[in-house]
Short mmCIF file of C-alpha atoms and ligand atoms in Angstrom, two decimals:
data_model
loop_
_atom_site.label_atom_id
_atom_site.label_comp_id
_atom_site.label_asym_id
_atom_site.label_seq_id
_atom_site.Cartn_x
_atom_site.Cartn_y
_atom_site.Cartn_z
CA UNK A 12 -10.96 96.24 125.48
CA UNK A 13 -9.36 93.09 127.06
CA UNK A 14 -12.33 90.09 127.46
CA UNK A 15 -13.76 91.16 131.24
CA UNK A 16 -13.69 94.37 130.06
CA UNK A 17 -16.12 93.56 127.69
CA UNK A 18 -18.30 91.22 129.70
CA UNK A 19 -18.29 94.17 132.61
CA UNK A 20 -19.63 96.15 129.14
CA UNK A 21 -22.23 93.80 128.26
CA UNK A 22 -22.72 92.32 131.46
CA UNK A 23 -23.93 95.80 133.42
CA UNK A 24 -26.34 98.48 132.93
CA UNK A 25 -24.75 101.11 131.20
CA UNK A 26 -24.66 103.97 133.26
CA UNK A 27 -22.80 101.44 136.07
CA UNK A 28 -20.18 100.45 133.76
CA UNK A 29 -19.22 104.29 133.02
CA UNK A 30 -19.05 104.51 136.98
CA UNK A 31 -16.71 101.90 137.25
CA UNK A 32 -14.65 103.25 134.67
CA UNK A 33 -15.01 106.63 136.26
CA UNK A 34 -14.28 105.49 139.56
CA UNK A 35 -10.85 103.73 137.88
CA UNK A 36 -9.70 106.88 136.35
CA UNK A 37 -10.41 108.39 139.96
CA UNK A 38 -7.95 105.73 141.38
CA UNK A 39 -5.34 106.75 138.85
CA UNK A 40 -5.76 110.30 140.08
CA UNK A 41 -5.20 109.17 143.73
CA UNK A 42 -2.74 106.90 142.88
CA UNK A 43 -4.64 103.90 144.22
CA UNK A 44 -5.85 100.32 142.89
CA UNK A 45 -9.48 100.23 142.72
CA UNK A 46 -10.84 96.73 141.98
CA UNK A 47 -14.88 95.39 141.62
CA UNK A 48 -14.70 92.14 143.77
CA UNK A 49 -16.89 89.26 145.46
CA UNK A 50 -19.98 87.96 143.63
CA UNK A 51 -20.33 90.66 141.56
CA UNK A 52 -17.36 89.32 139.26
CA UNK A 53 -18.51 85.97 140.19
CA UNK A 54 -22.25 86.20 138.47
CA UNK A 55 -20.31 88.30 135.49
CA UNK A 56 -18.34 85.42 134.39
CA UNK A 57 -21.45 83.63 134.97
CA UNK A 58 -23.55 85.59 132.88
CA UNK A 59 -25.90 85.72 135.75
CA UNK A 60 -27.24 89.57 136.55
CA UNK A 61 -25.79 91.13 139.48
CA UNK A 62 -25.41 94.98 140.48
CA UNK A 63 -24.72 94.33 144.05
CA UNK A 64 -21.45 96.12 143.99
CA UNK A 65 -18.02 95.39 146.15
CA UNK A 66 -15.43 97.49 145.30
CA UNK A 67 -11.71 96.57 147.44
CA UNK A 68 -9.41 100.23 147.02
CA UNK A 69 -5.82 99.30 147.84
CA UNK A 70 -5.67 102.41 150.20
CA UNK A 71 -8.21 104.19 151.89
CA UNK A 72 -11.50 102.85 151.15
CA UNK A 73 -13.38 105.93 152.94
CA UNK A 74 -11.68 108.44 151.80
CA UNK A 75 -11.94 107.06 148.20
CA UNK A 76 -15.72 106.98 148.98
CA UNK A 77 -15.77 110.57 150.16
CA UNK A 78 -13.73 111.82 147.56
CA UNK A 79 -15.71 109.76 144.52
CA UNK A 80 -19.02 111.39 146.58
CA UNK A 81 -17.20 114.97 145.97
CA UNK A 82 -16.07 114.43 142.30
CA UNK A 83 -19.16 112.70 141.23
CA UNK A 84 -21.67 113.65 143.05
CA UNK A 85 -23.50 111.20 145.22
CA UNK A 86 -23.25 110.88 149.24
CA UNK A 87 -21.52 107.96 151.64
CA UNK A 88 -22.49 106.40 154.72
CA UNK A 89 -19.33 105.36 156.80
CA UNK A 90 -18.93 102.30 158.94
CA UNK A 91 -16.21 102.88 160.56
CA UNK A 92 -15.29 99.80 162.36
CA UNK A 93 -15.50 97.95 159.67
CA UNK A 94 -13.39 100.17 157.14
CA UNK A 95 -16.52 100.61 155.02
CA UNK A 96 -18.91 102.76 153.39
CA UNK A 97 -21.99 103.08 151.01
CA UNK A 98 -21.55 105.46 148.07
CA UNK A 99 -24.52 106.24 146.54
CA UNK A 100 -24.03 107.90 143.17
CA UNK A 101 -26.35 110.76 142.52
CA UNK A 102 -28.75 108.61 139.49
CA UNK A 103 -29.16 106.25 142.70
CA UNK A 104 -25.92 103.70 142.18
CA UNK A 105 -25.25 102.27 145.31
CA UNK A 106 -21.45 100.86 145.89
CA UNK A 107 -19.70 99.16 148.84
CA UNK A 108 -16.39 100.64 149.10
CA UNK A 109 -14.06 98.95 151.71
CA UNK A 110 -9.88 99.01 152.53
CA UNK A 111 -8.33 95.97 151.27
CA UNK A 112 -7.66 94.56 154.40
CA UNK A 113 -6.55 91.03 156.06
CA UNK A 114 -8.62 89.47 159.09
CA UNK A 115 -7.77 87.27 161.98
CA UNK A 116 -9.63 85.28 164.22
CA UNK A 117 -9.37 84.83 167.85
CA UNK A 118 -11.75 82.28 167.81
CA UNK A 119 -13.95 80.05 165.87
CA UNK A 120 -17.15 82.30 165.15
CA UNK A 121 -15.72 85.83 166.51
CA UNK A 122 -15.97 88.84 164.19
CA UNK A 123 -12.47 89.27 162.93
CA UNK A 124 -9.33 91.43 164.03
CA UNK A 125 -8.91 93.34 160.50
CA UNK A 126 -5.55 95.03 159.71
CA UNK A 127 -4.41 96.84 156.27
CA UNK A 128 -3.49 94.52 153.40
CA UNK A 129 -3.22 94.06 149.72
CA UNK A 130 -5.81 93.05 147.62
CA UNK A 131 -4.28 89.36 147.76
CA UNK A 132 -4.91 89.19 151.22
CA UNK A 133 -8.22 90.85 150.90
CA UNK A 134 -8.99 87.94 148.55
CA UNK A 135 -7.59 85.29 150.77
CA UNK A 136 -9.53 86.15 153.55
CA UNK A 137 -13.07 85.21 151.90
CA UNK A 138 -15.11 81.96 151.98
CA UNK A 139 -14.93 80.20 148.38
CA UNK A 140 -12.77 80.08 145.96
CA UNK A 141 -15.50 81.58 143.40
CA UNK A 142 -15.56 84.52 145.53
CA UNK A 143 -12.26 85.38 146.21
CA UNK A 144 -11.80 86.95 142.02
CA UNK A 145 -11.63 90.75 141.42
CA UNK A 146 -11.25 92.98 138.52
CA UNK A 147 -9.32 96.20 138.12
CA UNK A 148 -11.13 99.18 137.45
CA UNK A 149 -7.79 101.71 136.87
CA UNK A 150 -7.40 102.59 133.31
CA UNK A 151 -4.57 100.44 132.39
CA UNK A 152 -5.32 97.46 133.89
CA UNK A 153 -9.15 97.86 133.37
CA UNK A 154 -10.45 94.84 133.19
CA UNK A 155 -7.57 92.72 134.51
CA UNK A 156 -8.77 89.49 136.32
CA UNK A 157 -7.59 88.70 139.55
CA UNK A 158 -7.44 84.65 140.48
CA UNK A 159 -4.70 83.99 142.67
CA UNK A 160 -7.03 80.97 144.44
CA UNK A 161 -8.24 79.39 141.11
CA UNK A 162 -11.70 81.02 141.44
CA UNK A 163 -12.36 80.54 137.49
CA UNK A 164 -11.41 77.01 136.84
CA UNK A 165 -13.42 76.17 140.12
CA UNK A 166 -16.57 78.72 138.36
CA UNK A 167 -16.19 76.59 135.22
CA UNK A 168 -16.19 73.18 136.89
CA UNK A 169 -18.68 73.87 138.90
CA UNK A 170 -17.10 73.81 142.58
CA UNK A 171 -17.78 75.36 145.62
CA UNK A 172 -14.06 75.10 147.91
CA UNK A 173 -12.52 77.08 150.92
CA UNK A 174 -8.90 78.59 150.49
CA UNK A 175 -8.02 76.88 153.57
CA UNK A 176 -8.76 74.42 155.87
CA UNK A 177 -9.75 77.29 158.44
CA UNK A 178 -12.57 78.63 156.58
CA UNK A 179 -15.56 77.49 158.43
CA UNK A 180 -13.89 77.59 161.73
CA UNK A 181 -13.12 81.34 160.90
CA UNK A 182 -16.02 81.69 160.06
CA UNK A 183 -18.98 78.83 160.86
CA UNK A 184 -21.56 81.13 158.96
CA UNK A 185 -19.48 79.68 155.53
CA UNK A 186 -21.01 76.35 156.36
CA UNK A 187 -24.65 77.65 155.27
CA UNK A 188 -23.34 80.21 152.44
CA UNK A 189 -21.94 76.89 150.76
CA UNK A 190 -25.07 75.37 150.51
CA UNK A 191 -26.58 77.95 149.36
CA UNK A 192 -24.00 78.69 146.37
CA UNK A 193 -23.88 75.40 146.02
CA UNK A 194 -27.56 74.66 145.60
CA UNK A 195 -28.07 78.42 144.33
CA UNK A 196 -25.90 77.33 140.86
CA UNK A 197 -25.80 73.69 141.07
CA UNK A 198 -22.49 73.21 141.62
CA UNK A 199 -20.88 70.82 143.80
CA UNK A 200 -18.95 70.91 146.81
CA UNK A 201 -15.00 70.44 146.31
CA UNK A 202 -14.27 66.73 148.20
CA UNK A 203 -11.85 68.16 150.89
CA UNK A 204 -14.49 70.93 151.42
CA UNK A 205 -17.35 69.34 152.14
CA UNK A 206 -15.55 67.10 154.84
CA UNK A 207 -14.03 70.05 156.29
CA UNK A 208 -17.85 71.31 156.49
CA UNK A 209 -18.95 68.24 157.95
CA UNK A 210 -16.06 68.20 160.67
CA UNK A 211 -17.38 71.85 161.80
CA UNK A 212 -20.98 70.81 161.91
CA UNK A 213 -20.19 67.25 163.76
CA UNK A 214 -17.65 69.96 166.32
CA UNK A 215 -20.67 72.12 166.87
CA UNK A 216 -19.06 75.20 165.12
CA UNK A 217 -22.64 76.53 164.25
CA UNK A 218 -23.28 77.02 168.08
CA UNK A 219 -20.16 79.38 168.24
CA UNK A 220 -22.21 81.87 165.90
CA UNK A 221 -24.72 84.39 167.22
CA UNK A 222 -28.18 83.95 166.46
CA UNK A 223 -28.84 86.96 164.49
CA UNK A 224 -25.56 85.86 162.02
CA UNK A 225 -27.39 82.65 161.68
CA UNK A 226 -30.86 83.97 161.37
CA UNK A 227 -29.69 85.65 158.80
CA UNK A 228 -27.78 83.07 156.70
CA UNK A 229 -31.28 81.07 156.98
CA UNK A 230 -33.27 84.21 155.40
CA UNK A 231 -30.86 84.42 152.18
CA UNK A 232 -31.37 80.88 151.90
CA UNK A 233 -34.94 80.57 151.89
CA UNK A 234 -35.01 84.13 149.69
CA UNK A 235 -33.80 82.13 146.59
CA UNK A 236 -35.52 81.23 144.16
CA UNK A 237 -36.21 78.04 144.93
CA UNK A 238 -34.84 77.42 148.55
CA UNK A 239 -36.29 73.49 149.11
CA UNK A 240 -32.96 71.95 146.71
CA UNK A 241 -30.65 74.00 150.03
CA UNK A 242 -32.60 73.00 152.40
CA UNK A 243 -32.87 69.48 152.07
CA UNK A 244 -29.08 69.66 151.74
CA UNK A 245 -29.02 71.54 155.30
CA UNK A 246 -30.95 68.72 156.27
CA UNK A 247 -28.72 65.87 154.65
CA UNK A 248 -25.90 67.79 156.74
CA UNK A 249 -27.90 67.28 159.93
CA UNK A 250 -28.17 71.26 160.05
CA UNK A 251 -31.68 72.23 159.96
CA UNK A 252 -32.51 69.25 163.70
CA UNK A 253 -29.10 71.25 165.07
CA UNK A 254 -30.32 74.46 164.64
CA UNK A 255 -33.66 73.51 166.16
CA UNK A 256 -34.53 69.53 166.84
CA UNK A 257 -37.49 68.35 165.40
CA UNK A 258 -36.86 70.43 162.38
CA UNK A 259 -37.58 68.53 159.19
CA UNK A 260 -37.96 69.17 155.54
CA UNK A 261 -41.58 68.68 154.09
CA UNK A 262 -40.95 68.49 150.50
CA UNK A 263 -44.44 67.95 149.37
CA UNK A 264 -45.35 71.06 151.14
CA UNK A 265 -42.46 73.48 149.38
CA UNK A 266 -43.71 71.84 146.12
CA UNK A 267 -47.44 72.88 147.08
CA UNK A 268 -45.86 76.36 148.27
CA UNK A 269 -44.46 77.26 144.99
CA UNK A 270 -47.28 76.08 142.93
CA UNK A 271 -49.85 78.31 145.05
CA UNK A 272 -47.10 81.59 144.93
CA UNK A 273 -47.87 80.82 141.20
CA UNK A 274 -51.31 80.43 140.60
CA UNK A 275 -51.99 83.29 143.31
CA UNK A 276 -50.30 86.05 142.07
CA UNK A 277 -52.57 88.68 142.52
CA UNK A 278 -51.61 88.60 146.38
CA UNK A 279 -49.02 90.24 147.69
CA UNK A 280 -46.73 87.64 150.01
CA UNK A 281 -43.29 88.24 151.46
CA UNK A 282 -42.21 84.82 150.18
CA UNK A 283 -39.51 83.78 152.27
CA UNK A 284 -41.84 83.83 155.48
CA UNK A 285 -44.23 81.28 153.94
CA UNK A 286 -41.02 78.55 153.51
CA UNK A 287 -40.53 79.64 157.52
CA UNK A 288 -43.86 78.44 157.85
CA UNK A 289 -43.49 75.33 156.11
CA UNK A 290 -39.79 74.77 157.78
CA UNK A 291 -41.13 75.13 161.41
CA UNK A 292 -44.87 73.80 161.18
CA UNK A 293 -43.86 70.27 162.60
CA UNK A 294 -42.65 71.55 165.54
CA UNK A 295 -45.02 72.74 168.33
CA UNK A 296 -45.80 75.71 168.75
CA UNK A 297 -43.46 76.70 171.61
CA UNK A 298 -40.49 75.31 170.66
CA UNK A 299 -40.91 76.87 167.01
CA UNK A 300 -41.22 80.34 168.66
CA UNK A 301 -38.47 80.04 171.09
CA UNK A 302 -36.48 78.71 167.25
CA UNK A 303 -37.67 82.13 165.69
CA UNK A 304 -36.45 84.09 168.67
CA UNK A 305 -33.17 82.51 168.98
CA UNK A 306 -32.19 83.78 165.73
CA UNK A 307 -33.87 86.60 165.78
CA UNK A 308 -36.33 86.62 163.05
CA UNK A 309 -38.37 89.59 163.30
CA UNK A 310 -41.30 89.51 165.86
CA UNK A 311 -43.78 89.82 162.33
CA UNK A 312 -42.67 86.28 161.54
CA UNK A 313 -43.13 85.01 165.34
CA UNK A 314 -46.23 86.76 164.83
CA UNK A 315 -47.30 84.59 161.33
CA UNK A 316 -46.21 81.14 163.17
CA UNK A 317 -48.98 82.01 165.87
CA UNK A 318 -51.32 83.10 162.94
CA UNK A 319 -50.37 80.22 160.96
CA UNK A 320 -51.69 78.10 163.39
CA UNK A 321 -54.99 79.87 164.76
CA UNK A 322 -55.96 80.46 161.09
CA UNK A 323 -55.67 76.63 160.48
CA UNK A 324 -58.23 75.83 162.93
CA UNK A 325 -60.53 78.52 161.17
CA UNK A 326 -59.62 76.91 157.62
CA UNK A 327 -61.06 73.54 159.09
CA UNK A 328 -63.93 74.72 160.23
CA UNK A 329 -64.89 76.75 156.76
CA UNK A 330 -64.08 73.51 155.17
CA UNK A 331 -66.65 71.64 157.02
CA UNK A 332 -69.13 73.90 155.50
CA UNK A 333 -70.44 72.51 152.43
CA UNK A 334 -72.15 75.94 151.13
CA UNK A 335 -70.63 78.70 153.26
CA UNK A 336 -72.40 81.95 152.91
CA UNK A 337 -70.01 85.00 152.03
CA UNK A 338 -70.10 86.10 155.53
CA UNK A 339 -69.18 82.78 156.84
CA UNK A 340 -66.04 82.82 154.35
CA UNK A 341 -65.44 86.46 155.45
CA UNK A 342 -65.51 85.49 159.08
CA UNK A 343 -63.07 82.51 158.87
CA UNK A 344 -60.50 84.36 156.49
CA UNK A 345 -60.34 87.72 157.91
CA UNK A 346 -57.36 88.82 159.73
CA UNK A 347 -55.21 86.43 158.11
CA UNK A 348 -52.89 87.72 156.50
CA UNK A 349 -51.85 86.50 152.24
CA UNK A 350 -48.73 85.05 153.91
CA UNK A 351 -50.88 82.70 155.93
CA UNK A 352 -53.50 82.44 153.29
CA UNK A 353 -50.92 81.08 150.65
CA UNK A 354 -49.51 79.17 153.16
CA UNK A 355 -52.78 77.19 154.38
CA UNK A 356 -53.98 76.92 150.66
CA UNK A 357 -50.43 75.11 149.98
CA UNK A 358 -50.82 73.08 152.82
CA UNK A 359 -54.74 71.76 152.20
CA UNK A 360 -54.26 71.80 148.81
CA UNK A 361 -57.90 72.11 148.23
CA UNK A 362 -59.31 74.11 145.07
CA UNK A 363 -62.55 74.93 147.45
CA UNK A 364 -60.31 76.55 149.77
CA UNK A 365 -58.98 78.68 146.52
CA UNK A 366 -62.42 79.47 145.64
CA UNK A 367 -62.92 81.20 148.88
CA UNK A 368 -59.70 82.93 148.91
CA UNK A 369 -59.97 84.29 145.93
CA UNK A 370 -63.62 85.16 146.49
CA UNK A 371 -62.64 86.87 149.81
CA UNK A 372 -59.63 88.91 148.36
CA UNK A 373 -61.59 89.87 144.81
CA UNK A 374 -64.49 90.70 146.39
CA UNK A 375 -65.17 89.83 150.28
CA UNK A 376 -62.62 92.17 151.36
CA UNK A 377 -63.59 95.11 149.68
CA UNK A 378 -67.13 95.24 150.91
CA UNK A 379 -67.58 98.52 153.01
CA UNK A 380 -71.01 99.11 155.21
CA UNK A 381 -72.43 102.94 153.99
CA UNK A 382 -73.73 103.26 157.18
CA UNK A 383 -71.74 103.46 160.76
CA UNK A 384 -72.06 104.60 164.40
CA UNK A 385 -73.40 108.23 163.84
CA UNK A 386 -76.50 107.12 161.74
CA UNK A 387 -77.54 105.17 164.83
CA UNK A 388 -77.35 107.51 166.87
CA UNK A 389 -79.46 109.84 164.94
CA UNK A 390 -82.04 106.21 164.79
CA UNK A 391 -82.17 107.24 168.84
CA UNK A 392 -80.00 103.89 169.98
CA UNK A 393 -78.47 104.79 173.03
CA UNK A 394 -74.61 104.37 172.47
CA UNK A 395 -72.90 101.19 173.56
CA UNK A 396 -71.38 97.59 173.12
CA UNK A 397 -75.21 96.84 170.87
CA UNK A 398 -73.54 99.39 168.06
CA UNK A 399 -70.71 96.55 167.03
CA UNK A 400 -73.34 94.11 167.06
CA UNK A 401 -75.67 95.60 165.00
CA UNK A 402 -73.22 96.66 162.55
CA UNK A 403 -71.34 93.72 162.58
CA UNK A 404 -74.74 91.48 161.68
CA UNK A 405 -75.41 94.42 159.11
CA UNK A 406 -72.23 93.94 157.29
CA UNK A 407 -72.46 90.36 156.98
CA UNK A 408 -76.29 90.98 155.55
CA UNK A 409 -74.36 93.20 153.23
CA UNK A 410 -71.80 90.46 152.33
CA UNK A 411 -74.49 88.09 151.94
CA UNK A 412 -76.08 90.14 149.80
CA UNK A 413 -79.70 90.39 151.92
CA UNK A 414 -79.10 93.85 151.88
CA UNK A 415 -78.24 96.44 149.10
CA UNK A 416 -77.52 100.70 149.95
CA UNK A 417 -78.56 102.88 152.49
CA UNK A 418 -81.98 102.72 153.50
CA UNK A 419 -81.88 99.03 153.60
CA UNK A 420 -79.11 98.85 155.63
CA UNK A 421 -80.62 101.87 158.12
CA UNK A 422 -83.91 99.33 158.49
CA UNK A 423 -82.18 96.40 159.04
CA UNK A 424 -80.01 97.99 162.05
CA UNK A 425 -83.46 99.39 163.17
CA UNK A 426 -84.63 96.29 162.93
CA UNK A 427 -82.01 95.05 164.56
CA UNK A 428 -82.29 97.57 167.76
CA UNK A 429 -86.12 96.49 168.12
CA UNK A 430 -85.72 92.95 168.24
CA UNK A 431 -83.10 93.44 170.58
CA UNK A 432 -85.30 95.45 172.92
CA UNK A 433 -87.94 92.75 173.24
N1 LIG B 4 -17.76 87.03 152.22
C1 LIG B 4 -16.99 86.09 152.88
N2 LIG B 4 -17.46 85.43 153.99
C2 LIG B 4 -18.71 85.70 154.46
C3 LIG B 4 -19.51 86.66 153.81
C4 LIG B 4 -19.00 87.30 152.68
O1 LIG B 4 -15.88 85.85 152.47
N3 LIG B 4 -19.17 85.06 155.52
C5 LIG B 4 -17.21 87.73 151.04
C6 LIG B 4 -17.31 86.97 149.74
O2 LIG B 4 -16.18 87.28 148.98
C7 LIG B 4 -18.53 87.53 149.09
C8 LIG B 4 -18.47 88.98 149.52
O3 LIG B 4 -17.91 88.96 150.83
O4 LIG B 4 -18.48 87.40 147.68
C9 LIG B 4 -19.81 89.68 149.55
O5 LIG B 4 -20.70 88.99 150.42
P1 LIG B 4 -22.24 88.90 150.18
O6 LIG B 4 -22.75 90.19 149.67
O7 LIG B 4 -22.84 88.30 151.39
O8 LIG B 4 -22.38 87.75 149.08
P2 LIG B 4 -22.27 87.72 147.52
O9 LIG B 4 -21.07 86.90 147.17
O10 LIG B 4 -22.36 89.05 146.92
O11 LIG B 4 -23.51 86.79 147.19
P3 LIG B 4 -25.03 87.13 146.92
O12 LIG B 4 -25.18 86.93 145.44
O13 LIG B 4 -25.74 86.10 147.69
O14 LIG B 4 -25.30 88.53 147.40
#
């Protein structure tokens, strides 16, 4: 085996490197060049784990996909328009196939004219050097790297650069992937690169892009790891006040953010929503929803911005509270949801808010009443808006701990029903 065939050895799960070998021999058979591409073969000569696989067939990428479904068993999902399709192998391996193919733009920030090419023009038609490498999968090449851009040297030095000085204009989206690769593996941006980048911010290239492409560039960015290093370089770039003004990086907050995902792990949070929060809490509250909608972040997240900022008023109030009862806790923090919760616990940064949190989510929230609407109606109350009442002031007697099973909590609504008559 030739060196990237053994890192593809060591470097994937096992049962994925005998499909790619499979899947070469396959090629042979067809008489077509079948080649892994894209960051795949990027994060292998990284040693970084990756088995989000691109594979570029010099030929018909569908019907490669339909006939590697046939001969190996699996099914595809065909996108036509785009010369594409998702083969998923039958242990559940899931592949992008696609047609090598070249693109052209009509204009800065259009989806591209594609035509048939070779895989050099496949290659030349992507955003960085570092992702513009591929590897051949047929049997006697297996293994063969593909650099006609200098994609290694540029992986070893640490540099993030276009192939041409089109790039972002092709394609403005490339202006917030390069952050993120950049920030994402601490490389740097190549010198002619990053002025290039700042010409097509400074010409407004971003505005050329629709929403929903941009929306989405902002969600892989705040899905790494740790998104604050990119997104203080979107906002050295003036990127973050163009896509909404007023937007501004709070760096002790992200900090605070990351230290509560930590210490909180027993909730379940979407994490990437929280740094939303963070990102648009400085901005009021219209302008950061009319922000969300522009680039389309899904209505749950419009949703947690509104949340974000009702449950902050309830925080403050529970805070003022120097020995909240459980109900009182219970009252203030229910609803939210752990999104919000980890968000306003990074943002007070105050261990008695903790307390609660964790009180409510360990224990609070798992406090059911025994008793409920039939039971009083069999007491004789005549049915109406006094049943929520005198369960809800039951429940919190429960929470409080003033009342403990059945019968007590069948007097107290009694109780309850009586006064209430007088
Ligand atoms: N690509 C591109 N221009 C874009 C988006 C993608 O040229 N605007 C190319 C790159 O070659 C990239 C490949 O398509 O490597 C796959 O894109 P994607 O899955 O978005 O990125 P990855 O490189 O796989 O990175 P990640 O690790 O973030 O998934």
């Amino acid at each position: 085996m030739n060196s990237f065939a053994t890192l593809m050895a060591r470097g994937l799960p096992e049962r994925i490197f005998g499909c790619l070998k499979r899947m070469g021999r396959e090629g042979d058979r067809l008489g077509v060049g079948v080649y892994l591409v894209g960051g795949a073969v990027r994060d292998l000569l990284l040693g970084v784990r990756n088995i989000d696989l691109d594979i570029v067939v010099e030929g018909d990428g569908i019907g490669f996909a339909r006939w590697l479904a046939r001969r190996m068993g699996g099914r595809i999902k065909r996108y036509d328009r785009f010369g594409t399709a998702l083969l998923v192998l039958r242990p559940g391996i899931k592949l992008d196939l696609a047609s090598a193919r070249r693109e052209s733009y009509e204009r800065p920030g259009a989806l591209p004219r594609v035509s048939k090419g070779d895989l050099q023009a496949d290659l030349y038609r992507r955003d960085f050097t570092i992702n513009s490498l591929a590897l051949c999968l047929n049997s006697a090449r297996f293994g063969k790297l593909f650099d006609p851009y200098g994609g290694r040297k540029d992986l070893e030095e640490g540099v993030i650069r276009v192939l041409h000085k089109q790039s972002f204009s092709d394609d403005p989206t490339r202006i917030i992937r390069a952050v993120r690769f950049e920030q994402r593996y601490d490389f740097s941006l190549e010198q002619e690169t990053e002025s290039l980048l700042k010409e097509a911010v400074a010409g407004g290239l971003l505005s050329r892009v629709s929403g929903q492409r941009i929306g989405d560039e902002l969600i892989l960015i705040l899905k790494e790891k740790r998104p604050l290093k990119a997104i203080k370089r979107l906002d050295e770039f003036g990127i973050l006040s163009f896509l909404c003004p007023g937007m501004k990086v709070d760096e002790e907050l992200f900090h605070q953010i990351e230290g509560a995902f930590s210490r909180l792990n027993f909730l379940k949070v979407e994490h990437w929503t929280v740094y939303l929060l963070a990102l648009v809490w400085g901005i009021d509250l219209k302008r950061a929803l009319q922000f969300a909608r522009s680039i389309h972040l899904p209505k749950r997240v419009s949703a947690l911005i509104e949340d974000s900022r009702r449950g902050k008023g309830k925080v403050d109030r529970l805070l003022q509270l120097s020995h909240p009862r459980p109900s009182q806790i219970y009252r203030a923090l229910e609803g939210l949801s752990s999104e919000i919760l980890v968000f306003l616990l990074a943002r007070e940064a105050k261990p008695k808010l903790e307390e609660y949190v964790g009180i409510m989510v360990r224990e609070l929230s798992k406090v059911k009443l025994i008793i409920s609407g039939n039971d009083l109606k069999e007491l004789g109350i005549p049915q109406g808006p006094i049943y929520r009442r005198i369960l809800d002031r039951v429940f919190e007697a429960r929470l409080d701990g003033k009342v403990k099973g059945r019968a007590d909590e069948l007097g107290m609504a009694e109780r309850i029903w009586r006064e209430d008559e007088v």
